[in-house]
CSV table of C-alpha atoms in Angstrom, one decimal:
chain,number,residue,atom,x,y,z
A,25,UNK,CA,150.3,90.1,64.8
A,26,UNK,CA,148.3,93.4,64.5
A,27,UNK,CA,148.4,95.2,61.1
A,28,UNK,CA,147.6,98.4,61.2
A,29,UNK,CA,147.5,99.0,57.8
A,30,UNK,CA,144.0,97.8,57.7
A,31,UNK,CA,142.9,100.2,59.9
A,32,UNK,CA,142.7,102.9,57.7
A,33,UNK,CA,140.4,101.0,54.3
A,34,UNK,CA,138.2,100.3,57.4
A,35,UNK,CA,137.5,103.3,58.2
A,36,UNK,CA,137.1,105.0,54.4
A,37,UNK,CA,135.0,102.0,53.5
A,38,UNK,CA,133.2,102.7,57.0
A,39,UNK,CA,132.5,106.7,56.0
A,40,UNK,CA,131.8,106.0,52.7
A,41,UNK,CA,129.3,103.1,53.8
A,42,UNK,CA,127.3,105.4,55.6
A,43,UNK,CA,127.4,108.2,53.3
A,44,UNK,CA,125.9,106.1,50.9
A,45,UNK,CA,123.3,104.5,53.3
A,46,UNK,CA,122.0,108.0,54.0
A,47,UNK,CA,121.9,108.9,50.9
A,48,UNK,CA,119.9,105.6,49.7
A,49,UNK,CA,117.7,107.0,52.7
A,50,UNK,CA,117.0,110.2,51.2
A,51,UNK,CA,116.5,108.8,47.9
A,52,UNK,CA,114.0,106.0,49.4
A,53,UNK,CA,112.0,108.6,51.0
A,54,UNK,CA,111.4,111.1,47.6
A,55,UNK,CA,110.2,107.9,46.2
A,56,UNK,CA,107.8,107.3,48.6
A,57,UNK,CA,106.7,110.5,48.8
A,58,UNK,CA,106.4,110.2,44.8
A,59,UNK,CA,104.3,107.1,44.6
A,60,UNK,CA,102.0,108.7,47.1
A,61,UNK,CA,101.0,111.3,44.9
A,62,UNK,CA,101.1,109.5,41.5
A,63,UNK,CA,104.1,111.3,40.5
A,64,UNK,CA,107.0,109.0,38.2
A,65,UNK,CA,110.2,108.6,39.6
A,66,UNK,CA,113.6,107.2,38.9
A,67,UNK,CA,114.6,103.8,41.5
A,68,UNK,CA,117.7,103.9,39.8
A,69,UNK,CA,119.7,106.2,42.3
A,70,UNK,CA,118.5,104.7,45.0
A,71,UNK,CA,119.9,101.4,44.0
A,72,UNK,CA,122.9,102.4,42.9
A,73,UNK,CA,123.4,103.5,46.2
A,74,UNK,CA,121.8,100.7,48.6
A,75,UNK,CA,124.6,98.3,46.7
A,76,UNK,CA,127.3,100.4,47.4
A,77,UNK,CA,126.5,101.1,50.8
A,78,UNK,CA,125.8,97.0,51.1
A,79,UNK,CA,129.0,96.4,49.0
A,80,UNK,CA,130.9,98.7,52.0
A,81,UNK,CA,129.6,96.8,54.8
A,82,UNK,CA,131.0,93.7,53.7
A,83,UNK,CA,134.3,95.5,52.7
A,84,UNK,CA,134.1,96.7,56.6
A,85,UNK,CA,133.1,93.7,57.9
A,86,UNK,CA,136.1,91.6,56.5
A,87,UNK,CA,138.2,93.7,57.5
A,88,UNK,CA,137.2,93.8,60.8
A,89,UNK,CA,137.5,90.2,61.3
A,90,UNK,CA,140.8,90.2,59.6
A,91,UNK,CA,142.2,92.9,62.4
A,92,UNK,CA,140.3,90.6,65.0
A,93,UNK,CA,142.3,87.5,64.2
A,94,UNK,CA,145.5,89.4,63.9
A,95,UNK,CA,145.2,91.6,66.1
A,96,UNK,CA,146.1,91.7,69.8
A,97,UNK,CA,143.1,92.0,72.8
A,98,UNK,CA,142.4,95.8,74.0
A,99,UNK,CA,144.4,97.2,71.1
A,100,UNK,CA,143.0,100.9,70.4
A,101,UNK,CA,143.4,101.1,66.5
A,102,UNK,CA,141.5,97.6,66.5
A,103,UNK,CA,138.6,99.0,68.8
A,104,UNK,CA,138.1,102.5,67.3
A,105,UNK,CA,137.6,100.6,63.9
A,106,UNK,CA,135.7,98.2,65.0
A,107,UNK,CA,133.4,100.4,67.0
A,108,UNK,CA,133.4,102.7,63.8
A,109,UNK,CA,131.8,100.0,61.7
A,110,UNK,CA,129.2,99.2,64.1
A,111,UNK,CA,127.8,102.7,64.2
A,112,UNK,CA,127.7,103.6,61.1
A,113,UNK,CA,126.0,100.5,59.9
A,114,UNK,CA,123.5,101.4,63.0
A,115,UNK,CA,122.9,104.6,61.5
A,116,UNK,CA,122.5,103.5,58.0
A,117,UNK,CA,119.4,101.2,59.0
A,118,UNK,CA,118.6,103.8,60.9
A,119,UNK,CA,118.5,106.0,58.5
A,120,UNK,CA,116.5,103.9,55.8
A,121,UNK,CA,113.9,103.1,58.1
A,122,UNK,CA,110.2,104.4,57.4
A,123,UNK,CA,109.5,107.5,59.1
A,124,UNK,CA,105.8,108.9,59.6
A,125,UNK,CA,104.6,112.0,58.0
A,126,UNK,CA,104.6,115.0,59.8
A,127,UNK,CA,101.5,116.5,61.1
A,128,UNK,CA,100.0,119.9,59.9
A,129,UNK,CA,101.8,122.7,61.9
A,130,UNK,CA,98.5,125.0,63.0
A,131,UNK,CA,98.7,128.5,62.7
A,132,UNK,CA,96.8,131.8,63.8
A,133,UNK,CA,94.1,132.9,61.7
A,134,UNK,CA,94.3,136.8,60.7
A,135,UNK,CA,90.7,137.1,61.7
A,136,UNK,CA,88.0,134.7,62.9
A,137,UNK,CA,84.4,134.7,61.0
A,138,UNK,CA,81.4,135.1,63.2
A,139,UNK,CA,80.3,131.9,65.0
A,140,UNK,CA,76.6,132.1,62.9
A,141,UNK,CA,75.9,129.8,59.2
A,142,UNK,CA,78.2,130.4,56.6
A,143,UNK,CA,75.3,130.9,54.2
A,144,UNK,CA,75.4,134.8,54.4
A,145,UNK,CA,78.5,136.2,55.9
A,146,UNK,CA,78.6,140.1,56.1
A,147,UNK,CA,81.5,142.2,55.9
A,148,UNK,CA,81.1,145.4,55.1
A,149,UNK,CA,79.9,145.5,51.5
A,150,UNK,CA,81.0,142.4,51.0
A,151,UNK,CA,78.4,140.0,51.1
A,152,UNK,CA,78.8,135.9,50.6
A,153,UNK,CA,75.5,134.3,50.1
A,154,UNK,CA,74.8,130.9,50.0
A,155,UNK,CA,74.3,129.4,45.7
A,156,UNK,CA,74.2,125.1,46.0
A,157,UNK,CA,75.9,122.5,48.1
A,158,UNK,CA,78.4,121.0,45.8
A,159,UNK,CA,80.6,117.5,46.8
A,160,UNK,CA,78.6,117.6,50.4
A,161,UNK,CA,80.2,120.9,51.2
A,162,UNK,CA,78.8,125.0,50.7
A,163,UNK,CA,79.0,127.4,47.7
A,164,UNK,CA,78.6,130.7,48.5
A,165,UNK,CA,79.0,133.8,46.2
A,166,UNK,CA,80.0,137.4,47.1
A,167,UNK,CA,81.5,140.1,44.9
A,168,UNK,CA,84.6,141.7,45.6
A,169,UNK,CA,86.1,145.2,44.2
A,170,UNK,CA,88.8,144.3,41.4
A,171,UNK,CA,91.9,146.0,41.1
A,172,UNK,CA,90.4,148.1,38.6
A,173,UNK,CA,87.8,149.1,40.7
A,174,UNK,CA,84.8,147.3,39.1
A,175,UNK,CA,83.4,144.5,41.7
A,176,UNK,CA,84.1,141.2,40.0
A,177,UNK,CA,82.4,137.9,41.2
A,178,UNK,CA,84.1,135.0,43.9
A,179,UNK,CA,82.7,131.9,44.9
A,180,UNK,CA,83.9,130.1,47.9
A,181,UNK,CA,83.5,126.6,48.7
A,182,UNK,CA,83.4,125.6,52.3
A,183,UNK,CA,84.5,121.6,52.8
A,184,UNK,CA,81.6,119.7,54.9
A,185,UNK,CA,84.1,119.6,57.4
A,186,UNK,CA,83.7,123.4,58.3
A,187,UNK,CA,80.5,123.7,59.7
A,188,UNK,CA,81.6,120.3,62.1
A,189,UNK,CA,84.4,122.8,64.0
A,190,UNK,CA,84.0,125.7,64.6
A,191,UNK,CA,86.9,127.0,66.0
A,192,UNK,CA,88.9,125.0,63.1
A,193,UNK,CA,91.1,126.5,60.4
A,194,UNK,CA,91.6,125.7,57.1
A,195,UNK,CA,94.2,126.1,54.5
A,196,UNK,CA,93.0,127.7,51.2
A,197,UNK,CA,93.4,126.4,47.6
A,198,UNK,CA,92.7,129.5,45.3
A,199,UNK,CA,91.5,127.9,41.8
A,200,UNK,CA,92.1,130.0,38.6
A,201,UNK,CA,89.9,130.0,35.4
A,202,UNK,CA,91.0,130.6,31.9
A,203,UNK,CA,87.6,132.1,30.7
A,204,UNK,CA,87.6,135.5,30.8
A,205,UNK,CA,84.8,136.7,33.0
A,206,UNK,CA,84.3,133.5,34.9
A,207,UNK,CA,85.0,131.5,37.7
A,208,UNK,CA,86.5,128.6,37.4
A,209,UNK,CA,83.5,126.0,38.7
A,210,UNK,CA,81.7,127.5,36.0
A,211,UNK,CA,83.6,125.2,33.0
A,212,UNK,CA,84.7,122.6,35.4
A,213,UNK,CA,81.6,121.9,37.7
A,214,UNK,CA,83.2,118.5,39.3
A,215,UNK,CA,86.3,120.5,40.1
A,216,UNK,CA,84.8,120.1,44.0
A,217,UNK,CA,84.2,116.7,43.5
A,218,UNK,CA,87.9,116.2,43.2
A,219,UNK,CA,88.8,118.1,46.6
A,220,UNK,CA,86.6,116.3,48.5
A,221,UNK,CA,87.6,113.0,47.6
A,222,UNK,CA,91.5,113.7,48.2
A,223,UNK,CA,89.7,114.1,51.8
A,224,UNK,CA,87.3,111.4,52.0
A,225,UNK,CA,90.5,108.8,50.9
A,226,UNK,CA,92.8,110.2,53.4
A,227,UNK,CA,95.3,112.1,51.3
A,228,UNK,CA,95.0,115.8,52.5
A,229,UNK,CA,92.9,117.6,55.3
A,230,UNK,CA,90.5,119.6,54.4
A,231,UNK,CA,90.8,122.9,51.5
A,232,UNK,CA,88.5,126.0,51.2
A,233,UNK,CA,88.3,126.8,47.8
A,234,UNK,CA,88.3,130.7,46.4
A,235,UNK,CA,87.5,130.9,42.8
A,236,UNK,CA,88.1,134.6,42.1
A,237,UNK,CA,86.4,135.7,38.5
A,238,UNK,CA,88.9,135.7,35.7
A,239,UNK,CA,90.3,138.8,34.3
A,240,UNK,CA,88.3,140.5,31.7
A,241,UNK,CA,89.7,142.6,28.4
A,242,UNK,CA,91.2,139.5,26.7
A,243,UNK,CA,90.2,136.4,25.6
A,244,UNK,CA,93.3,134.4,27.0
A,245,UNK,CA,93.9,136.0,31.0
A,246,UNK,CA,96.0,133.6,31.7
A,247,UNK,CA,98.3,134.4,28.5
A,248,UNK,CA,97.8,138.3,30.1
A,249,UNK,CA,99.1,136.7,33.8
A,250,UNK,CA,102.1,134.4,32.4
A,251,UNK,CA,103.2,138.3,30.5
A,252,UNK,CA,102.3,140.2,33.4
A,253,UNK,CA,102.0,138.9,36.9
A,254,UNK,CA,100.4,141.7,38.6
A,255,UNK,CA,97.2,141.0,36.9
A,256,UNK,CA,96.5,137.7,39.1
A,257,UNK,CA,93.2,137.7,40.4
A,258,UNK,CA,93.8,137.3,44.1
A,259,UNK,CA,95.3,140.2,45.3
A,260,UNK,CA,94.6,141.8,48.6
A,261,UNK,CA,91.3,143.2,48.4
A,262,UNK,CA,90.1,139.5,48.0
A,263,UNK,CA,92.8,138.2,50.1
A,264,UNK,CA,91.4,140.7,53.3
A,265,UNK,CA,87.7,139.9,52.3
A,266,UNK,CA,88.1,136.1,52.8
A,267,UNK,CA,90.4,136.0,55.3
A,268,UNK,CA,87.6,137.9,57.9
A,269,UNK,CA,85.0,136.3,56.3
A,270,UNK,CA,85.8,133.0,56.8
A,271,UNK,CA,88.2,130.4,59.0
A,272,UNK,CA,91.2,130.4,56.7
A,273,UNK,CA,94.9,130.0,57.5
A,274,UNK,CA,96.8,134.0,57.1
A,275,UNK,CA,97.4,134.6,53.3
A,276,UNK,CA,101.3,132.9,52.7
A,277,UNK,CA,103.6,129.9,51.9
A,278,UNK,CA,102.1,128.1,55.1
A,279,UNK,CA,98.4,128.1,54.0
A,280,UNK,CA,97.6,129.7,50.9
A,281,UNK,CA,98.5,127.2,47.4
A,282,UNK,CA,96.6,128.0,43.9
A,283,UNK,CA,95.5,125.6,41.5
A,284,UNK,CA,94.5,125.5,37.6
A,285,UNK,CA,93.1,123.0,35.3
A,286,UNK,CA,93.2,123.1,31.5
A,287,UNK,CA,92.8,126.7,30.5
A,288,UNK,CA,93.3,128.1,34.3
A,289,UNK,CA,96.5,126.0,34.5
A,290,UNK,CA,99.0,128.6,33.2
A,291,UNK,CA,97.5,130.9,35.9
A,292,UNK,CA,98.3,128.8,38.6
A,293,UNK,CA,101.7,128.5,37.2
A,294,UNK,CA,102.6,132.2,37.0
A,295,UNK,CA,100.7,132.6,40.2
A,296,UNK,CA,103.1,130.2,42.1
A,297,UNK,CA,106.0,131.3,40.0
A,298,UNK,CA,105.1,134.7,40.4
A,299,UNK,CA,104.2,134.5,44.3
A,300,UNK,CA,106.2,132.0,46.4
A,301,UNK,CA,105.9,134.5,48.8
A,302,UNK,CA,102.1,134.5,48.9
A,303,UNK,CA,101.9,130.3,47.7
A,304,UNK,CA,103.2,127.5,49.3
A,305,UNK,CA,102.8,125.8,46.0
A,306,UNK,CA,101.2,125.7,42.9
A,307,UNK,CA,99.3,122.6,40.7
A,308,UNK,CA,98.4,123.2,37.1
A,309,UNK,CA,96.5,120.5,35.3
A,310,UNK,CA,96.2,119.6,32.1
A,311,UNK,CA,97.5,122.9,30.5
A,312,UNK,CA,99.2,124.4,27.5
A,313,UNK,CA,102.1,126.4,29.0
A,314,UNK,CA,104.2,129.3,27.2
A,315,UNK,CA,107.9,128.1,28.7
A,316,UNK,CA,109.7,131.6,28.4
A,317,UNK,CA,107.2,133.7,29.6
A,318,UNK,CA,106.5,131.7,32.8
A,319,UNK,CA,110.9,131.2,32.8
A,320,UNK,CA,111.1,135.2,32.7
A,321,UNK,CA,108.0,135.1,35.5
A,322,UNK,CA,109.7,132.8,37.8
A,323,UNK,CA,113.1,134.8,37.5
A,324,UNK,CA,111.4,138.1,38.7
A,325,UNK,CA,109.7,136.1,41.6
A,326,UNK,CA,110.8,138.5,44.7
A,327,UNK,CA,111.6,137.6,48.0
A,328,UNK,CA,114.0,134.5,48.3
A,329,UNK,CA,110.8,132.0,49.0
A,330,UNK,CA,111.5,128.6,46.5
A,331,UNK,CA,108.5,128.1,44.0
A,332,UNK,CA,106.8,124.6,44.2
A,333,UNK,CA,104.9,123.7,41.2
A,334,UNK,CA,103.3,120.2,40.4
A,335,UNK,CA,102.7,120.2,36.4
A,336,UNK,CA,100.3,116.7,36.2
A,337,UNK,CA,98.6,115.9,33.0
A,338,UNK,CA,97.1,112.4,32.4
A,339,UNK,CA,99.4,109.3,30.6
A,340,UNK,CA,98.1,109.7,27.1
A,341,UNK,CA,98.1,113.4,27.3
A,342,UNK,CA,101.3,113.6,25.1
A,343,UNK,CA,100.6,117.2,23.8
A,344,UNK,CA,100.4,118.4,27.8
A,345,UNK,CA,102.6,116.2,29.0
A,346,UNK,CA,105.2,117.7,26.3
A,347,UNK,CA,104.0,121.3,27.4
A,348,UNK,CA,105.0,120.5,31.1
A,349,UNK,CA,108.6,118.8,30.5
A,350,UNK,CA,109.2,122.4,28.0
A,351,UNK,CA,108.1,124.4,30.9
A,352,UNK,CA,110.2,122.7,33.3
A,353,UNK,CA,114.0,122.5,31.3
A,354,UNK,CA,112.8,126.3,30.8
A,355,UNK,CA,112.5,126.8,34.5
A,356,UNK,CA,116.0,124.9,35.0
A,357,UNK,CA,117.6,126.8,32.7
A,358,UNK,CA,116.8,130.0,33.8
A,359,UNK,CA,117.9,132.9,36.0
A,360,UNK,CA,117.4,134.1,39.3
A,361,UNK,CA,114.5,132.6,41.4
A,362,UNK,CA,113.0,130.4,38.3
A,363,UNK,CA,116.2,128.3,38.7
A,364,UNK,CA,115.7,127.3,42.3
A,365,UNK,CA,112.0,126.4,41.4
A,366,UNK,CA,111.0,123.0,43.0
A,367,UNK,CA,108.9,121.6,39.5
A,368,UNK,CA,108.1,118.3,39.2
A,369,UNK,CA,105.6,116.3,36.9
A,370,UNK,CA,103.0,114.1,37.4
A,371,UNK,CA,102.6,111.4,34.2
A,372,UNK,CA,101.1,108.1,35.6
A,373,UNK,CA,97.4,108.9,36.0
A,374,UNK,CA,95.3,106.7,33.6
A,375,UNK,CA,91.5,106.0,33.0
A,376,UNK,CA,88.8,104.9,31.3
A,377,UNK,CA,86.6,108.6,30.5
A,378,UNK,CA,88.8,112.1,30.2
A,379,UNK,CA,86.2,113.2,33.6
A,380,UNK,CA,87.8,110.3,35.4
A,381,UNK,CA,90.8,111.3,34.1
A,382,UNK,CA,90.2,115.0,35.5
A,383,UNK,CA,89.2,113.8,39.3
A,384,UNK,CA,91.9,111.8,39.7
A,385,UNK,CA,94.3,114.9,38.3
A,386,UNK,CA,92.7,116.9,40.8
A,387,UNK,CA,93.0,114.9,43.7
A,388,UNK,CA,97.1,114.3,42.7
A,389,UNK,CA,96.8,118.1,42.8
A,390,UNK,CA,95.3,118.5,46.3
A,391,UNK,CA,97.6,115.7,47.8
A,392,UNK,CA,100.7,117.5,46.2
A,393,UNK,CA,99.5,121.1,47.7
A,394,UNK,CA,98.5,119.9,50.8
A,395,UNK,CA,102.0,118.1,51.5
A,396,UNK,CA,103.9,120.9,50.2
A,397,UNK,CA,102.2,123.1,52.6
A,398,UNK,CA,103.6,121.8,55.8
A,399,UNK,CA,106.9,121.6,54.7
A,400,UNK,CA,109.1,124.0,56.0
A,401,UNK,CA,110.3,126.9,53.8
């Protein structure tokens, strides 16, 4: 005899069995996306979940049988749970399949460079000329007018995939130092050596890199930046002269990310705190961070853009690694935009030299910009 009591467990273990399954989904996919770029994270959820969705399947699955055997042929309580059970179990493995990566979404440039070598690219008194051929790619130098008015050195490095296309765009990593007076290459000269190898294994397309000079008057600019925001380097002036200059991607969240390592790592944070609207995201690597000033930064981010921001520091880096866990319950804590902040910390990277060390933080970086930039906002 039919029992239609059963009919309704079946369908809440049903919706909750595929509720669950999606939600293992979701969980499997961060974790894949974390392993890829070296960042730690918690399995934990994910099976918690799995075994209750698996647990919910067998709940619907004796219960079907149980309404089959009692129940009567072509009886519509019997069929809508049955065929409820079947689809959501369809959708759960559905749902917890592998799915590729999206591609790179193109998108105009604001201006195209002339077609001729990159080595010397005029534009009005703004001159890049050609200065060594770092990690296979171009290093050119021009100087740009500062917001103070005083030209101020930028280096450029062109990836050796730019000369290979030229109609090609490129998205642009701008790469903070914490030397007053200095671009960044100038403390870390392998920093190129890193981009180019998150290329050469496949785990981002290719970068240009602007290394804008650091600000002067202080001995810490990137203690002046976290306090006061407006003083970041790149602002439009620089922002107009590389964008007609060279093949980049338009200046914002879809193109433009900023990177620091050790002393130019709090830049980059208050730069992508500071500027979701400008930055897709941000990477700072290896640095000493002041939590509350880069909190109150975040919270005075304008627009309603979410700031990304990938804190990495390597495994025995427990001073740094301290730092970046500080910065980021300061972030969570906080008000206004610094509480929707997307921050997440890299910890697993591990070597035998502090410069191995450094190019495989760098390339975690790259990976982490470049798959943060074609996410939608």
């Amino acid at each position: 005899m039919f029992r239609p009591t059963l009919a309704v467990p079946l369908l809440i273990a049903a919706l909750l069995g595929w509720r669950l399954a999606r939600a293992a989904a979701v969980r499997w996919r961060d974790l894949r996306a974390a392993q890829r770029y070296e960042i730690s994270a918690e399995a934990r959820p994910l099976l918690l979940r799995a075994g209750g969705a698996v647990l919910c399947l067998m709940c619907v699955t004796a219960l079907g049988v149980a309404l089959l055997v009692g129940g009567r042929p072509g009886d519509a309580a019997a069929s809508a749970a049955i065929s409820a059970s079947t689809s959501a179990a369809d959708e759960a493995r559905a749902a917890a399949a592998p799915r590729p990566a999206a591609p790179p979404v193109p998108s105009a440039s604001a201006a195209s460079a002339p077609a001729g070598s990159a080595s010397a690219v005029p534009l009005g008194d703004v001159r890049f000329e050609s200065v060594g051929h770092p990690a296979g790619g171009e290093l050119l130098q021009g100087s740009v007018p500062g917001q103070d008015g005083h030209p101020r050195a930028v280096r450029v490095w062109l990836p050796a995939e730019y000369q290979k296309d030229p109609k090609a765009q490129y998205p642009v990593i701008v790469l903070h130092s914490g030397t007053a007076g200095q671009t960044a290459d100038a403390d870390l000269p392998d920093v190129f050596d890193g981009v180019a190898s998150a290329v050469q294994l496949g785990r981002a397309r290719p970068f240009v890199v602007v290394a804008p000079e650091a600000p002067g008057g202080t001995g810490h600019p990137c203690d002046l930046i976290a306090a006061a925001p407006q003083a970041v380097a790149d602002d439009t002036a620089l922002r107009t002269a590389v964008s007609a200059a060279f093949r980049t991607l338009p200046a914002g969240p879809g193109g433009w990310s900023t990177l620091g390592i050790e002393g130019g790592a709090p830049c980059a944070a208050a730069a992508g705190l500071a500027r979701p609207d400008l930055y897709g995201a941000a990477a700072a690597v290896s640095g000493r961070y002041d939590a509350p000033a880069l909190a109150q930064t975040g919270a005075e981010a304008p627009g309603t853009g979410v700031a990304r921001l990938l804190l990495a520091a390597a495994k025995g880096d427990a001073p740094g690694l301290a730092d970046a866990r500080r910065l980021q319950t300061a972030l969570r804590a906080g008000t206004g935009r610094a509480a929707a902040a997307d921050v997440r910390i890299s910890d697993i990277v591990e070597d035998y030299t502090p410069q191995r060390e450094r190019l495989r933080l760098v390339r975690v970086a790259v990976q982490y910009l470049a798959e943060s930039l074609v996410k939608p906002s």
